[in-house]
């Protein structure tokens, strides 16, 4: 039981780590001399090793960008709520019962990051050929996968005799 | 390959550490070192008083020759620290770091200083202006001998006003009716004879057209609404549990076989299942 517990906790912490990094680091979209998104844009002009931090240009659809920001932040929050709910339920749940609330919160977090990723993929950089998705974007997808996995595990898992 | 070349130039990994931050309208805001706000004579005094405060009671509780020796050593160290601390006669000037203003509005650039001496009657304040991208700065304001002298030929003629109080060590100026050409760095230099050694301090003025895009209104709204809904759902759940336990709400099956909710008074029905 302890092994399963520590394994789940580790998985959950990895999830939180991925989600936070994806939300905070501005590395969703890369081009040759800039990496950008969600909060700001790093641009290297003149190829001279100086990175300049600029605001996201006004050509972006502001409301969609803010929606992506909001849902990314919400997914981080729900993942943290789910972890604290899991710890709480660990001590208060009766034997043989399921960690439903933690699972539900984790699945809400999964839903939020899925919404964020879908809106981002669909509305930004659709026609830009000379760029590629960065590590934050990929980490967000891994975060989605892990939240889905851990959410389902929590819903299926039963508390056993220690 | 192009990508490899870019990577060799120290790609994204080198970004945030060596970057330059831009202001709202895209002009670079170089990072100059700020003047020290902790004076070199204050910190040894703080340190020695802290050491004394922390250790003296602990030592005083124990008696004996060893503790007496340690106490005298402690007092000596504190005295040395206090005495050896140089009283620097440098004047320290404070202005803001950056000021943002709308085009057409007024902005107040504040400047004050710290000096160990009393404010003398010959205190002087001097403001100079360097436009963005220019190399030279011009002098736009000077206060000396008790009278302010404002710019009457340069870019701020008839727009500059002295709103400071030299007796209170305040040398602030007010610039009216800002324009985009007023973007630049304003440097304040104050002298308080005989305390004249000091480093002038600069404030950057950024003028922009409208209030910056209220970053995150929609973000905050979405997050707030979702969290509020969550709290509401939890609250309603606990409220219903509380009310059902108190038998205020009774979920019962009526005679006609329909399920209905009925609000009951203090009377409790024995018949009918209640959840």
Coordinates of C-alpha atoms in Angstrom, one line a residue:
Chain A
X1 CA 0.0 0.0 0.0
X2 CA 2.8 2.4 0.8
X3 CA 4.4 1.8 -2.5
X4 CA 1.2 2.4 -4.4
X5 CA 0.7 5.6 -2.3
X6 CA 4.1 7.0 -2.9
X7 CA 3.9 6.1 -6.6
X8 CA 0.6 8.0 -6.9
X9 CA 1.9 10.9 -5.0
X10 CA 5.0 11.1 -7.2
X11 CA 2.9 10.9 -10.3
X12 CA 0.6 13.7 -9.0
X13 CA 3.6 15.9 -8.1
X14 CA 5.0 15.3 -11.6
X15 CA 1.7 16.4 -13.0
X16 CA 1.7 19.6 -11.0
X17 CA 5.3 20.3 -12.0
X18 CA 4.5 19.9 -15.7
X19 CA 1.4 22.0 -15.5
X20 CA 3.1 24.8 -13.6
X21 CA 6.1 24.9 -15.9
X22 CA 3.9 24.9 -19.0
X23 CA 1.8 27.8 -17.6
X24 CA 4.7 29.9 -16.4
X25 CA 7.4 29.5 -19.0
X26 CA 6.8 31.5 -22.2
X27 CA 7.8 28.7 -24.6
X28 CA 4.7 27.6 -26.4
X29 CA 5.7 28.7 -29.9
X30 CA 9.2 29.0 -31.3
X31 CA 10.5 30.6 -34.4
X32 CA 14.1 31.2 -35.5
X33 CA 14.6 34.3 -33.4
X34 CA 11.9 34.3 -30.9
X35 CA 10.0 32.2 -28.4
X36 CA 6.7 33.3 -27.2
X37 CA 3.4 32.9 -25.6
X38 CA 1.0 33.0 -23.0
X39 CA 2.5 35.9 -21.1
X40 CA 5.2 37.5 -23.2
X41 CA 7.6 37.1 -26.0
X42 CA 11.4 36.8 -26.0
X43 CA 12.9 38.2 -29.2
X44 CA 16.5 38.2 -30.3
X45 CA 16.9 41.0 -32.8
X46 CA 20.1 41.4 -34.9
X47 CA 21.3 38.0 -33.9
X48 CA 23.5 39.5 -31.3
X49 CA 22.8 37.3 -28.3
X50 CA 20.7 39.8 -26.6
X51 CA 17.2 38.6 -25.8
X52 CA 14.6 41.3 -25.4
X53 CA 11.3 40.7 -23.5
X54 CA 8.3 42.3 -25.3
X55 CA 4.6 42.3 -24.9
X56 CA 2.5 40.0 -27.0
X57 CA 1.7 41.9 -30.1
X58 CA -1.7 43.3 -30.5
X59 CA -2.3 41.2 -33.6
X60 CA -3.1 38.4 -31.2
X61 CA -6.8 37.8 -30.4
X62 CA -6.6 39.2 -26.9
X63 CA -9.7 37.4 -25.6
X64 CA -8.6 34.0 -26.8
X65 CA -5.2 34.4 -25.4
X66 CA -6.6 35.4 -22.0
X67 CA -8.9 32.4 -22.1
X68 CA -5.9 30.2 -22.7
X69 CA -4.2 31.9 -19.8
X70 CA -7.2 31.5 -17.5
X71 CA -7.7 27.8 -18.2
X72 CA -4.0 27.0 -17.9
X73 CA -3.9 28.7 -14.5
X74 CA -7.2 26.9 -13.5
X75 CA -5.7 23.5 -14.3
X76 CA -2.7 24.2 -12.1
X77 CA -5.0 25.3 -9.3
X78 CA -7.3 22.2 -9.6
X79 CA -4.3 19.9 -9.6
X80 CA -3.1 21.4 -6.4
X81 CA -6.6 21.2 -4.9
X82 CA -6.8 17.6 -5.9
X83 CA -3.6 16.8 -4.2
X84 CA -4.7 18.4 -0.9
X85 CA -8.1 16.6 -1.2
X86 CA -6.2 13.3 -1.7
X87 CA -4.2 13.8 1.4
X88 CA -7.3 14.8 3.3
X89 CA -9.2 11.8 2.1
X90 CA -6.3 9.6 3.0
X91 CA -6.9 10.3 6.6
X92 CA -10.7 10.6 6.7
X93 CA -11.9 8.0 4.3
X94 CA -13.4 4.8 5.5
X95 CA -11.9 1.5 4.4
X96 CA -13.0 0.2 1.0
X97 CA -14.1 3.6 -0.2
X98 CA -12.9 5.4 -3.3
X99 CA -11.1 8.7 -3.6
X100 CA -13.8 10.2 -5.7
X101 CA -13.4 13.9 -4.9
X102 CA -9.7 13.9 -5.6
X103 CA -10.4 12.1 -8.9
X104 CA -13.1 14.5 -9.8
X105 CA -10.9 17.5 -9.1
X106 CA -8.1 16.0 -11.1
X107 CA -10.4 15.4 -14.0
X108 CA -11.6 19.0 -13.9
X109 CA -7.9 20.0 -14.1
X110 CA -7.6 17.7 -17.1
X111 CA -10.6 19.3 -18.7
X112 CA -9.2 22.8 -18.1
X113 CA -5.8 22.2 -19.6
X114 CA -7.5 20.4 -22.5
X115 CA -9.6 23.5 -23.2
X116 CA -6.6 25.7 -23.0
X117 CA -4.6 23.6 -25.4
X118 CA -7.4 23.3 -27.8
X119 CA -8.1 27.0 -28.0
X120 CA -4.4 27.7 -28.4
X121 CA -3.9 25.1 -31.1
X122 CA -6.9 26.3 -33.0
X123 CA -6.6 30.0 -32.8
X124 CA -2.9 30.9 -32.8
X125 CA -0.1 30.2 -35.3
X126 CA -2.3 28.3 -37.7
X127 CA -0.8 29.6 -40.9
X128 CA 2.7 30.1 -39.7
X129 CA 5.0 27.7 -41.5
X130 CA 8.3 28.7 -40.2
X131 CA 7.8 27.9 -36.6
X132 CA 7.4 25.0 -34.3
X133 CA 5.8 24.2 -30.9
X134 CA 8.0 24.6 -27.9
X135 CA 8.6 22.6 -24.7
X136 CA 5.9 24.4 -22.7
X137 CA 3.2 23.3 -25.2
X138 CA 4.5 19.7 -25.2
X139 CA 4.6 19.7 -21.4
X140 CA 1.1 20.9 -21.3
X141 CA 0.0 17.9 -23.3
X142 CA 1.9 15.6 -21.0
X143 CA 0.2 17.3 -18.1
X144 CA -3.1 16.6 -19.7
X145 CA -2.3 12.9 -20.1
X146 CA -1.0 12.6 -16.5
X147 CA -4.0 14.4 -15.1
X148 CA -6.3 12.1 -17.0
X149 CA -4.4 9.1 -15.8
X150 CA -4.2 10.1 -12.1
X151 CA -7.8 11.2 -12.1
X152 CA -9.0 7.8 -13.4
X153 CA -6.7 6.1 -10.9
X154 CA -8.2 8.1 -8.0
X155 CA -11.7 7.2 -9.1
X156 CA -10.9 3.5 -9.3
X157 CA -8.5 3.2 -6.3
X158 CA -10.0 1.9 -3.1
X159 CA -8.6 2.5 0.3
X160 CA -7.3 -0.7 1.8
X161 CA -6.2 -1.8 5.2
X162 CA -2.8 -0.2 5.8
Chain B
X1 CA 21.7 24.6 -41.3
X2 CA 19.9 27.7 -40.2
X3 CA 18.6 26.1 -37.0
X4 CA 21.9 24.9 -35.9
X5 CA 23.4 28.3 -36.4
X6 CA 20.7 29.8 -34.3
X7 CA 21.2 27.2 -31.6
X8 CA 24.9 27.9 -31.5
X9 CA 24.3 31.5 -30.9
X10 CA 23.0 30.6 -27.5
X11 CA 19.3 30.0 -28.2
X12 CA 16.4 30.0 -25.8
X13 CA 18.4 28.7 -22.9
X14 CA 20.4 31.9 -22.7
X15 CA 17.3 34.0 -22.9
X16 CA 15.9 35.2 -19.6
X17 CA 19.2 35.5 -17.9
X18 CA 20.8 38.0 -20.2
X19 CA 17.6 39.7 -21.5
X20 CA 16.7 43.4 -21.7
X21 CA 13.2 44.3 -20.5
X22 CA 11.1 46.6 -22.6
X23 CA 8.7 49.1 -21.4
X24 CA 5.1 49.2 -22.4
X25 CA 5.6 50.8 -25.8
X26 CA 8.6 48.8 -26.8
X27 CA 11.5 51.0 -25.9
X28 CA 14.4 49.3 -24.1
X29 CA 14.7 49.9 -20.5
X30 CA 18.3 49.3 -19.6
X31 CA 19.1 48.0 -16.2
X32 CA 21.5 50.3 -14.4
X33 CA 22.6 49.5 -10.8
X34 CA 20.5 51.2 -8.2
X35 CA 22.1 53.3 -5.6
X36 CA 22.6 51.6 -2.3
X37 CA 20.0 52.3 0.2
X38 CA 21.8 50.8 3.2
X39 CA 24.4 53.1 4.4
X40 CA 27.7 51.7 5.3
X41 CA 27.7 53.1 8.8
X42 CA 24.2 51.8 9.6
X43 CA 24.8 48.1 9.0
X44 CA 27.7 47.6 11.4
X45 CA 25.8 49.4 14.1
X46 CA 22.8 47.2 13.4
X47 CA 24.9 44.1 13.4
X48 CA 26.6 44.8 16.7
X49 CA 23.4 45.8 18.4
X50 CA 21.8 42.6 17.1
X51 CA 24.7 40.5 18.4
X52 CA 24.5 42.2 21.8
X53 CA 20.7 41.8 22.0
X54 CA 20.8 38.1 21.1
X55 CA 23.7 36.9 23.1
X56 CA 23.8 39.1 26.2
X57 CA 20.7 37.6 27.9
X58 CA 21.9 34.1 27.2
X59 CA 25.3 34.8 28.7
X60 CA 23.9 36.8 31.6
X61 CA 21.9 33.8 32.6
X62 CA 25.0 31.8 33.2
X63 CA 27.4 33.0 35.7
X64 CA 31.1 32.3 36.0
X65 CA 34.4 33.7 34.9
X66 CA 34.1 32.3 31.4
X67 CA 30.9 34.2 30.7
X68 CA 32.4 37.4 32.1
X69 CA 35.3 37.1 29.7
X70 CA 32.9 36.4 26.8
X71 CA 30.7 39.4 27.7
X72 CA 33.7 41.8 27.7
X73 CA 34.8 40.4 24.4
X74 CA 31.4 40.9 23.0
X75 CA 31.2 44.5 24.2
X76 CA 34.6 45.2 22.8
X77 CA 33.7 43.8 19.4
X78 CA 30.5 45.9 19.3
X79 CA 32.5 49.0 20.2
X80 CA 35.0 48.3 17.5
X81 CA 32.4 47.8 14.9
X82 CA 30.6 50.9 15.8
X83 CA 33.7 53.0 16.0
X84 CA 35.4 51.7 12.9
X85 CA 32.3 52.2 10.8
X86 CA 33.0 55.1 8.5
X87 CA 30.5 57.9 8.4
X88 CA 30.4 58.3 4.7
X89 CA 29.7 61.8 3.6
X90 CA 28.2 60.8 0.4
X91 CA 24.8 62.1 -0.5
X92 CA 22.3 59.6 -1.7
X93 CA 19.7 60.7 -4.2
X94 CA 16.3 59.0 -4.7
X95 CA 14.1 59.3 -7.7
X96 CA 11.6 56.8 -9.1
X97 CA 12.8 54.1 -11.5
X98 CA 10.2 54.6 -14.2
X99 CA 7.2 56.8 -14.7
X100 CA 4.3 56.0 -17.0
X101 CA 2.0 58.7 -18.3
X102 CA -0.6 59.3 -20.9
X103 CA 0.0 61.6 -23.7
X104 CA -1.5 65.0 -22.9
X105 CA -1.4 64.5 -19.2
X106 CA 0.9 65.9 -16.5
X107 CA 3.6 64.0 -14.7
X108 CA 5.4 64.7 -11.4
X109 CA 9.0 63.6 -11.3
X110 CA 10.1 63.3 -7.7
X111 CA 13.6 63.7 -6.4
X112 CA 14.8 63.7 -2.8
X113 CA 18.1 62.9 -1.1
X114 CA 19.6 61.6 2.1
X115 CA 22.5 63.4 3.7
X116 CA 24.1 63.2 7.1
X117 CA 24.4 67.0 7.3
X118 CA 21.6 69.4 8.0
X119 CA 20.0 70.8 4.9
X120 CA 22.1 73.9 4.1
X121 CA 20.8 77.1 2.6
X122 CA 23.0 76.5 -0.5
X123 CA 21.3 73.3 -1.4
X124 CA 21.0 72.8 -5.2
X125 CA 18.8 70.6 -7.4
X126 CA 19.5 70.0 -11.0
X127 CA 17.5 68.1 -13.5
X128 CA 18.8 67.1 -17.0
X129 CA 17.0 65.3 -19.8
X130 CA 18.3 62.9 -22.3
X131 CA 15.9 61.9 -25.1
X132 CA 15.6 58.2 -26.0
X133 CA 18.3 57.3 -28.5
X134 CA 20.3 60.5 -28.0
X135 CA 23.7 60.6 -26.5
X136 CA 23.8 64.0 -24.9
X137 CA 21.7 65.4 -22.2
X138 CA 20.5 68.9 -21.7
X139 CA 19.9 70.7 -18.5
X140 CA 16.3 71.7 -17.9
X141 CA 16.1 72.8 -14.4
X142 CA 18.3 74.2 -11.7
X143 CA 17.6 75.4 -8.2
X144 CA 20.2 77.4 -6.4
X145 CA 20.5 80.2 -4.0
X146 CA 16.9 79.8 -3.0
X147 CA 15.4 80.3 -6.4
X148 CA 14.3 77.8 -9.1
X149 CA 15.3 78.4 -12.8
X150 CA 13.2 76.5 -15.3
X151 CA 13.8 75.7 -18.9
X152 CA 12.8 78.6 -21.2
X153 CA 14.5 77.6 -24.4
X154 CA 14.6 73.9 -24.6
X155 CA 11.9 71.3 -25.3
X156 CA 10.1 71.9 -22.0
X157 CA 9.7 75.7 -22.1
X158 CA 6.5 76.9 -20.5
X159 CA 5.7 73.3 -19.5
X160 CA 7.9 72.8 -16.6
X161 CA 7.1 73.8 -13.0
X162 CA 9.0 73.4 -9.8
X163 CA 6.7 71.8 -7.2
X164 CA 9.3 70.7 -4.6
X165 CA 10.3 71.9 -1.2
X166 CA 14.0 72.3 -0.8
X167 CA 13.8 72.7 2.9
X168 CA 12.2 69.3 3.1
X169 CA 14.8 67.9 0.7
X170 CA 12.3 67.6 -2.1
X171 CA 13.3 68.7 -5.6
X172 CA 10.4 67.5 -7.7
X173 CA 9.3 69.0 -10.9
X174 CA 6.0 68.9 -12.8
X175 CA 5.8 68.5 -16.6
X176 CA 2.6 69.4 -18.3
X177 CA 0.9 68.3 -21.5
X178 CA 3.2 65.4 -22.3
X179 CA 4.0 64.4 -25.9
X180 CA 5.6 61.3 -27.4
X181 CA 8.8 63.3 -27.8
X182 CA 9.2 63.5 -24.1
X183 CA 10.2 59.9 -23.8
X184 CA 13.6 59.7 -22.2
X185 CA 15.7 59.7 -19.1
X186 CA 15.5 62.5 -16.5
X187 CA 18.5 62.7 -14.2
X188 CA 18.3 64.5 -10.8
X189 CA 21.5 65.7 -9.1
X190 CA 21.3 67.3 -5.7
X191 CA 24.0 68.8 -3.7
X192 CA 24.0 69.7 0.0
X193 CA 27.2 71.6 0.8
X194 CA 29.5 70.5 2.2
X195 CA 28.1 67.1 1.3
X196 CA 28.6 67.2 -2.5
X197 CA 29.9 63.7 -3.3
X198 CA 27.1 61.6 -4.7
X199 CA 25.8 59.8 -7.7
X200 CA 22.9 61.4 -9.7
X201 CA 19.8 59.2 -10.0
X202 CA 17.7 58.8 -13.1
X203 CA 14.1 58.1 -13.8
X204 CA 12.7 57.0 -17.2
X205 CA 9.6 58.6 -18.6
X206 CA 7.4 56.5 -20.8
X207 CA 4.6 58.2 -22.6
X208 CA 1.9 56.1 -24.2
X209 CA -1.3 56.6 -26.0
X210 CA -3.9 54.9 -23.9
X211 CA -4.0 53.1 -20.7
X212 CA -2.1 49.8 -21.2
X213 CA -4.3 46.9 -22.3
X214 CA -5.8 45.9 -19.1
X215 CA -3.9 42.7 -18.9
X216 CA -5.9 39.8 -17.6
X217 CA -9.4 41.1 -17.2
X218 CA -10.8 38.2 -19.0
X219 CA -8.3 35.8 -17.4
X220 CA -9.3 37.0 -13.9
X221 CA -12.9 36.9 -14.7
X222 CA -12.8 33.3 -15.9
X223 CA -10.7 32.1 -12.9
X224 CA -12.9 34.0 -10.5
X225 CA -16.1 32.6 -11.9
X226 CA -14.9 29.0 -11.9
X227 CA -13.5 29.2 -8.4
X228 CA -16.6 31.0 -7.2
X229 CA -18.8 28.3 -8.7
X230 CA -16.7 25.7 -7.0
X231 CA -17.1 27.3 -3.7
X232 CA -20.8 27.8 -4.3
X233 CA -21.2 24.1 -5.1
X234 CA -19.4 23.0 -2.0
X235 CA -21.3 25.4 0.2
X236 CA -24.6 24.3 -1.2
X237 CA -23.7 20.6 -0.7
X238 CA -22.8 21.2 2.9
X239 CA -25.9 23.3 3.5
X240 CA -28.1 20.6 2.1
X241 CA -26.4 18.0 4.2
X242 CA -26.9 20.2 7.3
X243 CA -30.5 20.9 6.5
X244 CA -31.4 17.3 5.7
X245 CA -29.8 16.2 9.0
X246 CA -31.9 18.7 10.8
X247 CA -35.0 17.4 9.2
X248 CA -36.0 20.7 7.8
X249 CA -36.1 19.3 4.4
X250 CA -37.7 16.0 4.1
X251 CA -37.5 14.0 0.9
X252 CA -40.6 11.9 1.1
X253 CA -42.9 9.9 -1.1
X254 CA -46.4 11.3 -1.2
X255 CA -49.6 9.3 -1.4
X256 CA -49.9 9.4 -5.1
X257 CA -46.5 7.9 -5.6
X258 CA -44.7 11.0 -6.6
X259 CA -41.6 12.1 -5.0
X260 CA -41.7 15.6 -3.6
X261 CA -39.9 17.9 -1.3
X262 CA -41.9 19.4 1.5
X263 CA -40.9 21.9 4.1
X264 CA -41.8 20.7 7.5
X265 CA -42.0 22.4 10.7
X266 CA -41.0 20.9 13.9
X267 CA -43.2 17.9 13.4
X268 CA -41.5 14.9 12.1
X269 CA -43.2 12.4 10.0
X270 CA -42.6 8.8 10.8
X271 CA -43.7 7.5 7.5
X272 CA -41.8 7.9 4.3
X273 CA -38.1 7.4 3.8
X274 CA -36.0 10.4 4.3
X275 CA -32.5 10.6 2.7

